[in-house]
Coordinates of N, CA and C and ligand atoms in Angstrom, one line a residue:
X1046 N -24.9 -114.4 34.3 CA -25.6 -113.2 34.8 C -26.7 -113.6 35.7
X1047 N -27.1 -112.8 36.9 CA -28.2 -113.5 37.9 C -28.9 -113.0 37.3
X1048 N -30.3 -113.6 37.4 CA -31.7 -113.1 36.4 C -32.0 -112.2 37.9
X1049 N -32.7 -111.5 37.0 CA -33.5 -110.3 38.6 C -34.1 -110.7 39.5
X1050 N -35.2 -112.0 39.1 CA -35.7 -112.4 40.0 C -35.1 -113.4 41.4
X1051 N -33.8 -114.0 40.8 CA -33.2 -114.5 41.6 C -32.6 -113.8 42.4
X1052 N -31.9 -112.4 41.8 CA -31.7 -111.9 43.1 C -32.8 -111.1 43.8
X1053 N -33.5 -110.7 43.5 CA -34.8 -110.5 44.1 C -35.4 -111.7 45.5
X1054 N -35.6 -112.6 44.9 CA -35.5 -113.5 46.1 C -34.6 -113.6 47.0
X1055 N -33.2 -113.3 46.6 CA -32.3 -114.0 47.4 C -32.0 -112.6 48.6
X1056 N -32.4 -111.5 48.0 CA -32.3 -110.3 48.7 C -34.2 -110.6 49.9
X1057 N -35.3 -110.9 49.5 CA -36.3 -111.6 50.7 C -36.0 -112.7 51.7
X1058 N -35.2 -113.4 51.2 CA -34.8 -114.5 51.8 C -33.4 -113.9 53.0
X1059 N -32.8 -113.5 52.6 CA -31.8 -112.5 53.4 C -32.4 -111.7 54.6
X1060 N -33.0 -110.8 53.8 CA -34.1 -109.6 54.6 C -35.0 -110.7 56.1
X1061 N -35.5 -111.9 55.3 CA -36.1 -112.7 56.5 C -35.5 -113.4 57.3
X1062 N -34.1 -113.6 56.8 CA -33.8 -114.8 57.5 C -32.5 -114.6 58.5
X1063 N -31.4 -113.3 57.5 CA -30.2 -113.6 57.9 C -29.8 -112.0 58.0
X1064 N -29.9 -111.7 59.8 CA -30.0 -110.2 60.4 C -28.8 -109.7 59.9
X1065 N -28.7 -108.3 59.8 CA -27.5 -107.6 59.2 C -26.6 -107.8 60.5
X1066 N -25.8 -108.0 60.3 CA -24.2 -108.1 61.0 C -23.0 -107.0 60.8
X1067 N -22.8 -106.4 61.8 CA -21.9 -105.2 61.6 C -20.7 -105.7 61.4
X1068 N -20.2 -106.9 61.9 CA -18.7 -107.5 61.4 C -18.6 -108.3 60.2
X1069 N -20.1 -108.6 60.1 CA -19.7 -109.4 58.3 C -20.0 -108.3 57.2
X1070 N -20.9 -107.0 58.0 CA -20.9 -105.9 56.7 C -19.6 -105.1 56.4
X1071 N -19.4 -105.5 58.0 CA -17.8 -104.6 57.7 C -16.6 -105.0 57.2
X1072 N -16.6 -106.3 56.8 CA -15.4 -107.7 56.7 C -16.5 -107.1 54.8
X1073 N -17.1 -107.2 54.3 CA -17.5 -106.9 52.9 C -17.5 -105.6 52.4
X1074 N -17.5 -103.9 53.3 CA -17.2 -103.2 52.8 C -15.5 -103.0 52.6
X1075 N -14.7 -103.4 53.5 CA -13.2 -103.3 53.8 C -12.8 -104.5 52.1
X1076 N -13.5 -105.2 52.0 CA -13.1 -106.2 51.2 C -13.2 -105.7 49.7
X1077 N -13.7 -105.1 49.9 CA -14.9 -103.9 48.2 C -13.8 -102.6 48.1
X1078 N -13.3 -102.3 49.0 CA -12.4 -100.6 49.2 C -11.1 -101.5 49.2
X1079 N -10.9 -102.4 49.2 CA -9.0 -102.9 48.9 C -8.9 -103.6 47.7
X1080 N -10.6 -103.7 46.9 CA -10.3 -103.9 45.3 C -10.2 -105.5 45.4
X1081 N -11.2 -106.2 46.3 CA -10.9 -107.6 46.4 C -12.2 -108.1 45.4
X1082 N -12.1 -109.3 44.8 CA -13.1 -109.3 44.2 C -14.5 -109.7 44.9
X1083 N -15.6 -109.7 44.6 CA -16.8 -110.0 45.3 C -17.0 -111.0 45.0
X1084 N -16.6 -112.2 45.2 CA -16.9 -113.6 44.9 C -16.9 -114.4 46.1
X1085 N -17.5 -113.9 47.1 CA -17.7 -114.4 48.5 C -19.2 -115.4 48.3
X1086 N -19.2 -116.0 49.5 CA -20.6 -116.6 49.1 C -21.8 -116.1 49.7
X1087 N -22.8 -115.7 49.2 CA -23.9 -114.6 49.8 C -24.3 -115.3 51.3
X1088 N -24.7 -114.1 51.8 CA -25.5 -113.7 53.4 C -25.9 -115.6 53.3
X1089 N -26.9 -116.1 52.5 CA -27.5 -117.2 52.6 C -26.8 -118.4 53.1
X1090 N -25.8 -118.0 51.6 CA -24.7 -119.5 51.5 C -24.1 -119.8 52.8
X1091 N -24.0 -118.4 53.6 CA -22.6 -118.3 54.3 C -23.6 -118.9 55.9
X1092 N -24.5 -118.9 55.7 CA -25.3 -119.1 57.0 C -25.7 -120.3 56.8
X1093 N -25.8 -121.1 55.4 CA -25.8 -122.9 55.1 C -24.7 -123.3 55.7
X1094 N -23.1 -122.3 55.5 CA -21.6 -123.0 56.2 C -22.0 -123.3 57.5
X1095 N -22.0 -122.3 58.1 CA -22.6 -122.2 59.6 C -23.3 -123.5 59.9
X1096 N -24.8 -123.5 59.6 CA -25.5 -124.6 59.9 C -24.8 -126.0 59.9
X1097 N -24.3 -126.0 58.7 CA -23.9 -127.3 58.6 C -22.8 -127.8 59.0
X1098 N -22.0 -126.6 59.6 CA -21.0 -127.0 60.4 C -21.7 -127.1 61.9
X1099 N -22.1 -126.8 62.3 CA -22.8 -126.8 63.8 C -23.6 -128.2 63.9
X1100 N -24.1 -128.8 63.0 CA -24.9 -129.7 62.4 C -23.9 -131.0 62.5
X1101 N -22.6 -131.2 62.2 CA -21.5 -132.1 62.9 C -20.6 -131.8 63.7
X1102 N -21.3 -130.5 65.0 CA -20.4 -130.3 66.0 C -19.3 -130.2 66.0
X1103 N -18.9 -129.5 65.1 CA -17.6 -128.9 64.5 C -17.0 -128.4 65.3
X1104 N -15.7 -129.0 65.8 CA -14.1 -128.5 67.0 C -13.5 -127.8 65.6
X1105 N -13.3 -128.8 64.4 CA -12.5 -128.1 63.8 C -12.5 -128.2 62.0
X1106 N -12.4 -127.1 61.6 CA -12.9 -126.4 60.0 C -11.8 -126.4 59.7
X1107 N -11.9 -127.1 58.2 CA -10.4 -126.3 57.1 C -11.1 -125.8 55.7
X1108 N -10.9 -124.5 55.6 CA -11.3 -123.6 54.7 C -10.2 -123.7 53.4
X1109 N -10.3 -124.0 52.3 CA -9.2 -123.5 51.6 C -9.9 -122.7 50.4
X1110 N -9.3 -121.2 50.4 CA -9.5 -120.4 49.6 C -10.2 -119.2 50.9
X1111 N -9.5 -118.2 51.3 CA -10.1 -117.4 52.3 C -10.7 -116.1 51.9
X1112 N -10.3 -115.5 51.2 CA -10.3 -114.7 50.1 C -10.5 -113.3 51.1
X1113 N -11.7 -112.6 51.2 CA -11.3 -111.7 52.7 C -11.8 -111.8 54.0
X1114 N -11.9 -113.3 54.0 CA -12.7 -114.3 55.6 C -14.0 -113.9 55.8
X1115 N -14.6 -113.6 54.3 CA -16.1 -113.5 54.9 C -16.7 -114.7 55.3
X1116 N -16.6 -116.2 54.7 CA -16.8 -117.1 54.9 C -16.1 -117.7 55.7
X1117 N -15.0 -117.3 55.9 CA -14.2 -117.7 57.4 C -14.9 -117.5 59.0
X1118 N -15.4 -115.9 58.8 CA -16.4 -115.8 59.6 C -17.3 -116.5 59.9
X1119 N -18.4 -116.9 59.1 CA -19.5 -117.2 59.2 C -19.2 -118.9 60.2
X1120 N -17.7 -119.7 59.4 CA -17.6 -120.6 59.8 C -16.7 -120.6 61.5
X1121 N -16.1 -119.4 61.3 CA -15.3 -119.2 63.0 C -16.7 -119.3 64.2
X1122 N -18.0 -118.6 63.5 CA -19.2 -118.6 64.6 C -19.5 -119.7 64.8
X1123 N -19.3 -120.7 64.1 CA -20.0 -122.1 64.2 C -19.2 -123.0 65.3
X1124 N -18.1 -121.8 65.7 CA -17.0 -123.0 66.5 C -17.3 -122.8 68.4
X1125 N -17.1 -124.0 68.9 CA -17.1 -123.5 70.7 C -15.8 -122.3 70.6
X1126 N -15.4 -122.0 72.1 CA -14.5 -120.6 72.1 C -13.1 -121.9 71.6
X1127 N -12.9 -122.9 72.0 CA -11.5 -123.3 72.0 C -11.2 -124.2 70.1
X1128 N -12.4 -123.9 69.5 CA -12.5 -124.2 68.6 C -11.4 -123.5 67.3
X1129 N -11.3 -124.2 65.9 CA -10.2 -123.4 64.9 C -10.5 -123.9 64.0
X1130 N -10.6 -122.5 62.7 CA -10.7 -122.5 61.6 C -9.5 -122.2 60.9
X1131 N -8.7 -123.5 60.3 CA -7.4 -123.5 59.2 C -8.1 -122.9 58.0
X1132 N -7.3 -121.7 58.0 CA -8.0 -121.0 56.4 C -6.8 -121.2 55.7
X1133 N -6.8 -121.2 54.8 CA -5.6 -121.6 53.3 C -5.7 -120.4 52.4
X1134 N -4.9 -119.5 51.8 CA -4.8 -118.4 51.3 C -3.7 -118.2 50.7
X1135 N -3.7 -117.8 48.9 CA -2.2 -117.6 48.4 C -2.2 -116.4 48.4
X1136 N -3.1 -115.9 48.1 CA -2.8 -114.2 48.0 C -2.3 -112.9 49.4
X1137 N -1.3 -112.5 49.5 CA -0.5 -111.9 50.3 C -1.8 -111.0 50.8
X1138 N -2.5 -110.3 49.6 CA -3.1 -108.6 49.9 C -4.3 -109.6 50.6
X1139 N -4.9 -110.5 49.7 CA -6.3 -111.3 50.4 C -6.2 -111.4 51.6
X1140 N -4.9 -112.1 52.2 CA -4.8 -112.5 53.6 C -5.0 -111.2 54.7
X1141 N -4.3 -110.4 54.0 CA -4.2 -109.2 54.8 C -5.4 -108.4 55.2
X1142 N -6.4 -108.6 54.5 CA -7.6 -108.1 54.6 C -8.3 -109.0 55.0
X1143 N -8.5 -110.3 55.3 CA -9.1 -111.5 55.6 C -8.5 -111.1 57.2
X1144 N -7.3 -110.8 57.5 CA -6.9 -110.8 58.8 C -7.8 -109.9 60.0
X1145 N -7.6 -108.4 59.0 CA -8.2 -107.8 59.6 C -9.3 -107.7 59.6
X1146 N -10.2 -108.1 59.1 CA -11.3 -108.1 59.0 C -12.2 -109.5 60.0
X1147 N -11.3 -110.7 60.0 CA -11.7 -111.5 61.5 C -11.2 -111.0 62.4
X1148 N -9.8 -110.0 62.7 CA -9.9 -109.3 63.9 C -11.1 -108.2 64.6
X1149 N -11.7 -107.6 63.4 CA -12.6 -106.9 63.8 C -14.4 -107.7 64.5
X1150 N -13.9 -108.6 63.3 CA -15.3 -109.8 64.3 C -14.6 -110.2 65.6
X1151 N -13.8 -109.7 66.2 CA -13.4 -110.6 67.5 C -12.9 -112.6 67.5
X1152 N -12.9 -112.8 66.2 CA -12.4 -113.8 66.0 C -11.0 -114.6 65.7
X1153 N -10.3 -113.9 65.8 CA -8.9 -114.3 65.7 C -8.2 -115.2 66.6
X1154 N -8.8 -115.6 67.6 CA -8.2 -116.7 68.9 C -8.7 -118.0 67.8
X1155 N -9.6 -117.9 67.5 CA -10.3 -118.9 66.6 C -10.1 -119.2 65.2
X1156 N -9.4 -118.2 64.5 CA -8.7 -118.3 63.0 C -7.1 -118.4 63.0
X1157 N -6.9 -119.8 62.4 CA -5.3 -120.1 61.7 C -5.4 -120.0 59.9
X1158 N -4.8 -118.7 59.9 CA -4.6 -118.0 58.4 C -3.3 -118.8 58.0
X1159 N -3.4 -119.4 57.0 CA -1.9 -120.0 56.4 C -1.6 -119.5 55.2
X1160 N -0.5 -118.7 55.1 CA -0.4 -118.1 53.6 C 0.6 -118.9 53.0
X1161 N -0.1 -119.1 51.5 CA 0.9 -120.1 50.8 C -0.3 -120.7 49.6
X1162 N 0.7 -121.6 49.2 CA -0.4 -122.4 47.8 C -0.7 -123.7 48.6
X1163 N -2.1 -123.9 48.6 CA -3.2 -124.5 49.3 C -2.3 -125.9 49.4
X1164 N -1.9 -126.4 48.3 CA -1.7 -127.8 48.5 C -0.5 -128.2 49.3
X1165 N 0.6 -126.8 49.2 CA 1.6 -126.9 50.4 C 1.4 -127.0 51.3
X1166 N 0.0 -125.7 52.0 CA -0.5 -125.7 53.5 C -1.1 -127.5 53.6
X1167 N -1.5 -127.7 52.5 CA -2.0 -129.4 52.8 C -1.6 -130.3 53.7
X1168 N -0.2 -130.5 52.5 CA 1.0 -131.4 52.9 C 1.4 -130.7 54.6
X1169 N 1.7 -129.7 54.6 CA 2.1 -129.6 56.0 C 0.9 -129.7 57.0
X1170 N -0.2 -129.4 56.9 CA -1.4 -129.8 57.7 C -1.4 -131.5 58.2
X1171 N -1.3 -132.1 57.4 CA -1.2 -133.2 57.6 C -0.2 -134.0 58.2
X1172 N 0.9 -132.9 58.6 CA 1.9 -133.9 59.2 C 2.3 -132.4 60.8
X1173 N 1.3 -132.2 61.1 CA 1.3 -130.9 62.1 C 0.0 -131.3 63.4
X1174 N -0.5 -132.2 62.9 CA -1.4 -132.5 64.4 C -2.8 -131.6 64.5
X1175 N -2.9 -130.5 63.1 CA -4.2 -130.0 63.0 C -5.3 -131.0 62.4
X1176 N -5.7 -132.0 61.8 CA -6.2 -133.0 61.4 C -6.6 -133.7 62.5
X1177 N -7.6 -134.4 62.5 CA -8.8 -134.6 61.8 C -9.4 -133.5 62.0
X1178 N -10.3 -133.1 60.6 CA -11.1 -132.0 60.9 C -12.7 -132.2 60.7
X1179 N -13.6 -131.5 61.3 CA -15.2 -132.2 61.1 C -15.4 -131.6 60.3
X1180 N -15.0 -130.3 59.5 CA -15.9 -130.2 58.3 C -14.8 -128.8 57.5
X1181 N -15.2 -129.7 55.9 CA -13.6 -128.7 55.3 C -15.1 -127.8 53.9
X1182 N -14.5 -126.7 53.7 CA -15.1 -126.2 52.7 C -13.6 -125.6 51.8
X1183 N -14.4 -126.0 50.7 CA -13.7 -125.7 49.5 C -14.0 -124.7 48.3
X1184 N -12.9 -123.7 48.2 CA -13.2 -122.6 47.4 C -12.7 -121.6 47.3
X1185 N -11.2 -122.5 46.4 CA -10.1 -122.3 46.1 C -10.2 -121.9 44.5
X1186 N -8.8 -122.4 44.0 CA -9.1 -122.0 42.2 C -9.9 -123.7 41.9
X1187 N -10.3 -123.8 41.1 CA -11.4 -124.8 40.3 C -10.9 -126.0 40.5
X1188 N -9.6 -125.7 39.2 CA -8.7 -126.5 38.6 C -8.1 -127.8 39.6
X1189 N -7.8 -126.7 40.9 CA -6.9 -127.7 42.1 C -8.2 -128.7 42.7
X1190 N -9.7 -128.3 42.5 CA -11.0 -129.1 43.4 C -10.5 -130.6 43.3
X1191 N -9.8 -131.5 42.2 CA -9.6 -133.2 42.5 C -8.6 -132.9 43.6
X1192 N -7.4 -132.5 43.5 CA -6.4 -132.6 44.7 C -7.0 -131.9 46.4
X1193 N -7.5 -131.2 46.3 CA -7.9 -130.5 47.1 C -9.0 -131.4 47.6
X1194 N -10.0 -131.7 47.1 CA -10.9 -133.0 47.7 C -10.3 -134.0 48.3
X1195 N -9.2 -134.8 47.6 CA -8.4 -136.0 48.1 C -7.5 -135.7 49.6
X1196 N -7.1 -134.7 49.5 CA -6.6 -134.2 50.8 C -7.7 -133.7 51.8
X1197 N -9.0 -133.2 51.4 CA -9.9 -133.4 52.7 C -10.8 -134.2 53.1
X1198 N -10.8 -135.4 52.0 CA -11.4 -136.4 52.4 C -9.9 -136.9 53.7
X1199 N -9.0 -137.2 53.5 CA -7.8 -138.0 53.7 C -8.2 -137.3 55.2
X1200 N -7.8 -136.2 55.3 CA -7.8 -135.2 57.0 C -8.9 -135.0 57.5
X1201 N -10.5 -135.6 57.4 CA -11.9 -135.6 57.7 C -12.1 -136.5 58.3
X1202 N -12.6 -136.7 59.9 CA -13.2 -137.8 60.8 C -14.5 -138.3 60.0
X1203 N -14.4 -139.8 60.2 CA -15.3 -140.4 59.8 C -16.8 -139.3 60.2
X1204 N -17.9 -139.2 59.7 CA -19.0 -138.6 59.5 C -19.0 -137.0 59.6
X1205 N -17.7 -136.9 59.5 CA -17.6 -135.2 58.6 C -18.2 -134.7 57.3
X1206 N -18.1 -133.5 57.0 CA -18.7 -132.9 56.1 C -17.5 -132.4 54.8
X1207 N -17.4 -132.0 53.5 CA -17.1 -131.1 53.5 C -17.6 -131.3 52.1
X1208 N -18.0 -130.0 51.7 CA -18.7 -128.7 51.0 C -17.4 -128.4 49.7
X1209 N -18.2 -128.6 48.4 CA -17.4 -127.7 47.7 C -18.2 -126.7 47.1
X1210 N -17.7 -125.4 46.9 CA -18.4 -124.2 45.9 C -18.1 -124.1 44.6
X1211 N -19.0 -123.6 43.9 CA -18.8 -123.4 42.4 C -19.0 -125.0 41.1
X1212 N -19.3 -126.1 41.5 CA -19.1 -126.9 41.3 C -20.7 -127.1 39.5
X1213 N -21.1 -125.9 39.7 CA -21.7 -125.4 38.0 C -21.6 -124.6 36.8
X1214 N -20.9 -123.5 37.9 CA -20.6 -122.4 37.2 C -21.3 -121.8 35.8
X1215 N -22.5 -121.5 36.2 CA -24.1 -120.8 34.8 C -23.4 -122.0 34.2
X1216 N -23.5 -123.3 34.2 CA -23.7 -124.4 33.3 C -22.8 -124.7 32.8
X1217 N -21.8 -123.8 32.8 CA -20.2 -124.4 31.9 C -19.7 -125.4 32.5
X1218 N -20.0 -126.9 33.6 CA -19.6 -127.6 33.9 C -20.4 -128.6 33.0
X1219 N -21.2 -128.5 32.2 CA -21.7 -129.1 30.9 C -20.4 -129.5 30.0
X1220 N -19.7 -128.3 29.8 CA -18.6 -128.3 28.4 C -18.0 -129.2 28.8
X1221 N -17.5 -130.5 28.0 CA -16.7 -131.4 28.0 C -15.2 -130.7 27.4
X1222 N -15.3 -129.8 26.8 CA -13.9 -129.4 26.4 C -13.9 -128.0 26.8
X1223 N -14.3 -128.1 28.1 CA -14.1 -126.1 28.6 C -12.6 -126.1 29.2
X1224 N -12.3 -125.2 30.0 CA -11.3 -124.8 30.9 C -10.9 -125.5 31.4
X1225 N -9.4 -125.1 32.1 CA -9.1 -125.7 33.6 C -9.9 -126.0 34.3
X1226 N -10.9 -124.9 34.8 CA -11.7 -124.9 36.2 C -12.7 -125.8 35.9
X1227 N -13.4 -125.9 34.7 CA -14.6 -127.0 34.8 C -14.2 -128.4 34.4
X1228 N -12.5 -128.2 33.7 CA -12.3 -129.9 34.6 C -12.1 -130.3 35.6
X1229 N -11.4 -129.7 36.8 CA -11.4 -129.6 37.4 C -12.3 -130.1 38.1
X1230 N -13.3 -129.4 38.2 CA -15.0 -130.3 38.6 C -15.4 -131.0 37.9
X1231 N -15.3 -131.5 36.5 CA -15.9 -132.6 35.9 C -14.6 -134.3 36.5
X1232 N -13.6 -133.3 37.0 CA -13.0 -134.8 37.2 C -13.0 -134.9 38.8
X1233 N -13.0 -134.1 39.4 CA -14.1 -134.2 40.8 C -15.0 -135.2 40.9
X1234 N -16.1 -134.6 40.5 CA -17.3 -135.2 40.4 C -16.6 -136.6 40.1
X1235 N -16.5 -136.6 38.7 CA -16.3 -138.1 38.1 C -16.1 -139.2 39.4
X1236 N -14.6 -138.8 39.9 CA -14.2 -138.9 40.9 C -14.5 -139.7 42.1
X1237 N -15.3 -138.4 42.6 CA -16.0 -138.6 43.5 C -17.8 -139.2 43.7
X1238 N -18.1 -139.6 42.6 CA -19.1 -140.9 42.4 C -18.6 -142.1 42.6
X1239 N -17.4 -142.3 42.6 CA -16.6 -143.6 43.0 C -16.1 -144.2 43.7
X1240 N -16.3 -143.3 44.9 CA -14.8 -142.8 46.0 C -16.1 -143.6 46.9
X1241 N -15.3 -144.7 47.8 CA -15.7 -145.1 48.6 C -15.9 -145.1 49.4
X1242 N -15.1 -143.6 50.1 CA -14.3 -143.2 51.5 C -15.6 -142.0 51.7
X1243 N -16.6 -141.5 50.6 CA -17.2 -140.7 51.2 C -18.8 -140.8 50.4
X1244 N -19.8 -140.2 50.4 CA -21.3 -140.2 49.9 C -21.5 -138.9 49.3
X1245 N -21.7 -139.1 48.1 CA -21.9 -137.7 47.8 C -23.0 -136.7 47.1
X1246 N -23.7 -136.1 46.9 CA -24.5 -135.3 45.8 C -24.2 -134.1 45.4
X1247 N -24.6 -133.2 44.6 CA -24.8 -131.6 44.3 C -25.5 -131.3 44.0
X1248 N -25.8 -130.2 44.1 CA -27.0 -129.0 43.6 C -27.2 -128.0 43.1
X1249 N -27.4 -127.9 42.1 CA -27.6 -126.4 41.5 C -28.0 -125.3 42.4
X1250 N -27.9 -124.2 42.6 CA -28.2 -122.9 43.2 C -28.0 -121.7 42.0
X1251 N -29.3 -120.7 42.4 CA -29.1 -119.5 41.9 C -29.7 -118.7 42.9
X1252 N -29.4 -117.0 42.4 CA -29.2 -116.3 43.7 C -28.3 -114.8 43.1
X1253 N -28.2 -114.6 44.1 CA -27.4 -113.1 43.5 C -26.3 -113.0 42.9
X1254 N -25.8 -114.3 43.1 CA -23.9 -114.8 42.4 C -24.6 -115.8 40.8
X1255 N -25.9 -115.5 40.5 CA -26.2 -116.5 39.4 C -26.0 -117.5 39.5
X1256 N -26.1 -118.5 38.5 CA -26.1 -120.0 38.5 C -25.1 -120.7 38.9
X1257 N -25.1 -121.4 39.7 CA -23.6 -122.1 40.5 C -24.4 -123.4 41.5
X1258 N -23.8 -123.8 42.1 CA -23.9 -125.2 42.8 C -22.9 -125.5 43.6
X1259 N -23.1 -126.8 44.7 CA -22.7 -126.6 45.7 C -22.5 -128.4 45.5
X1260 N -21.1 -129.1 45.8 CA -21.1 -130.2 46.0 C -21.0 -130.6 47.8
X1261 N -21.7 -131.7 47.8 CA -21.8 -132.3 50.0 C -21.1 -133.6 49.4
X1262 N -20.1 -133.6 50.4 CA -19.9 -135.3 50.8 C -19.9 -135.6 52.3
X1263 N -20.3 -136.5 52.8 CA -20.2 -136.9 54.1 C -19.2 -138.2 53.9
X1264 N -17.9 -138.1 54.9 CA -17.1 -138.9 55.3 C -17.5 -140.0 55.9
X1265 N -17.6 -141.4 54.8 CA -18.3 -142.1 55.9 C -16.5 -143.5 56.2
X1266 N -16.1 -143.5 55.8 CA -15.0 -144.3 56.2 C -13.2 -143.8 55.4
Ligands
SAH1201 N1 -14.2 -118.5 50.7 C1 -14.3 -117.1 50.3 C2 -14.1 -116.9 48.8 C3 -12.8 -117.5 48.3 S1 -12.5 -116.9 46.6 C4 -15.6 -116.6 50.8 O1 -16.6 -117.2 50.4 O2 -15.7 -115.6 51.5 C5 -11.1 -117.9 46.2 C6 -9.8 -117.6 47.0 O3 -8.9 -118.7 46.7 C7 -9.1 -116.4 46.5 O4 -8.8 -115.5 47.5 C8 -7.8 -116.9 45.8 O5 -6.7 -116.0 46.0 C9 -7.6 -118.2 46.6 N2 -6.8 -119.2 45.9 C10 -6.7 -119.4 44.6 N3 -5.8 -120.4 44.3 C11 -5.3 -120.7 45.5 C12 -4.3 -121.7 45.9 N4 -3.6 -122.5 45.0 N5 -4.0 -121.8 47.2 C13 -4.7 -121.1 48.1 N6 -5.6 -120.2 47.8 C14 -5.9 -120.0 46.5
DHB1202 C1 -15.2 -117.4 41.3 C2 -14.7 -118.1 42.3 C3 -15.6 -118.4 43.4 O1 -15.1 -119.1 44.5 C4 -16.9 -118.1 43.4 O2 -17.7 -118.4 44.4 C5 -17.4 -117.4 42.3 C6 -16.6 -117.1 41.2 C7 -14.3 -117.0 40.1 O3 -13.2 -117.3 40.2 O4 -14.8 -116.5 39.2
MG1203 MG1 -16.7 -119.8 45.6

C-alpha cells in the first residue's frame, strides 16, 4: 500500500516537473475505461525511461511487457523520427489498446507492437535484423525477468542500458521462499551480480505505486 506521503510527494514532484500531456492522459484514461490494470509506471518513472534513453542516444528500444503503451510512449519520444520501439505484448485486448493509444500520440511510424509470448518475440528478434538495441526495459511477468534479461543483455550494443521494473515489490523480494515473481528476481539479481557481460545496481523507490525498485545494467562487453 503507498503511504500518503509518498504519494503526496510523488503527486509535487509530478506537478513540478512532468507537464500534463494530452496523449499520455489520453493513452491512461482509454487504458482505465477498457478495464486494463493500472500498473503503468508513474508520470515520474516514465520520464526516468525517457531520460535515460536519450542519455545513450537511443536509434533503438526493446520494451517487453507493453501493457497499454503508456511507457511505450514515453520511450517512442526519446527516439529521432527514423527511430523504433519493439514492444513485446501477450495480451490480444492490451495490444489493442496500446495500439490505439500510440496512434493517438502520433507515434506509430515509431512503434513495432509484437503480439505473442515475449520469449517467442525474443527468439525471433534475434534472428530478424532488429538487434542491436541501445536500451531495453523490462516489465513483463516477474517470473520470466532471468530469461528475459539474458536475451537483452545478448541483443544490447556494448554501453547500452537496460532497466528492469518491479525488481522489490513492498519488500517481498526479501522472501526466500515467496512466489514465482520474486524468484524470478531473486535469481536475476543473483545472476546478474556475476554476469560479466554487464555492471549492475538497484534501487528501491516509493511513490504512488508503493514500494518497488528499479534494476540498471549498462552493457559493458
Ligand atoms: N510497461 C507498461 C506496463 C507493463 S505491465 C507500462 O509501464 O506502461 C506488464 C505487461 O506484460 C502486461 O500487459 C502483460 O500482459 C504483459 N506480459 C505478461 N507476461 C508476458 C509474456 N510472457 N510475454 C509478453 N508480455 C507479457
Ligand atoms: C505488477 C506489474 C508491474 O509491472 C508493475 O509495475 C506493478 C505491478 C503486478 O503484476 O502486480
Ligand atoms: Mg512494472
Amino acid at each position: 500500500m503507498p503511504d500518503e506521503r509518498w504519494t503526496a510527494v510523488d503527486a509535487y514532484l509530478t506537478d513540478a516537473l512532468v507537464p500534463p500531456d494530452a496523449a499520455l492522459d489520453a493513452a491512461l484514461d482509454a487504458s482505465a475505461a477498457a478495464g486494463l490494470p493500472a500498473i503503468q509506471v508513474t508520470p515520474n518513472e516514465g520520464k526516468l525511461l525517457h531520460l535515460l534513453a536519450r542519455a545513450v542516444d537511443a536509434r533503438r528500444i526493446l520494451e517487453i511487457g507493453t501493457l497499454g503503451g503508456y511507457s511505450t510512449i514515453w520511450l517512442a519520444r526519446a527516439l529521432p523520427p527514423d527511430g523504433r520501439v519493439v514492444t513485446l505484448e501477450v495480451e490480444p485486448r492490451h495490444a489493442e489498446v496500446a495500439r490505439a493509444n500510440v496512434e493517438r500520440a502520433g507515434l506509430s511510424s515509431r512503434v513495432d507492437l509484437r503480439l505473442g509470448r515475449a520469449l517467442d518475440s525474443l527468439a525471433a528478434l534475434a534472428a530478424d535484423g532488429s538487434a542491436p538495441f541501445d536500451f531495453v526495459f523490462i516489465d513483463a511477468d516477474k517470473a520470466g525477468i532471468p530469461g528475459y534479461f539474458d536475451w537483452a543483455v545478448r541483443l544490447t550494443r556494448r554501453g547500452g542500458l537496460v532497466v528492469v521494473d518491479n525488481v522489490v515489490r513492498g519488500g517481498r523480494v526479501l522472501d526466500e521462499e515467496a512466489d514465482a515473481d520474486v524468484q524470478g528476481i531473486r535469481r536475476f539479481l543473483a545472476r546478474a551480480a556475476h554476469d560479466s557481460r554487464v555492471v549492475v545496481t538497484a534501487l528501491q523507490t516509493v511513490g504512488s505505486k508503493g514500494h518497488d525498485g528499479f534494476a540498471l545494467a549498462l552493457v559493458t562487453g
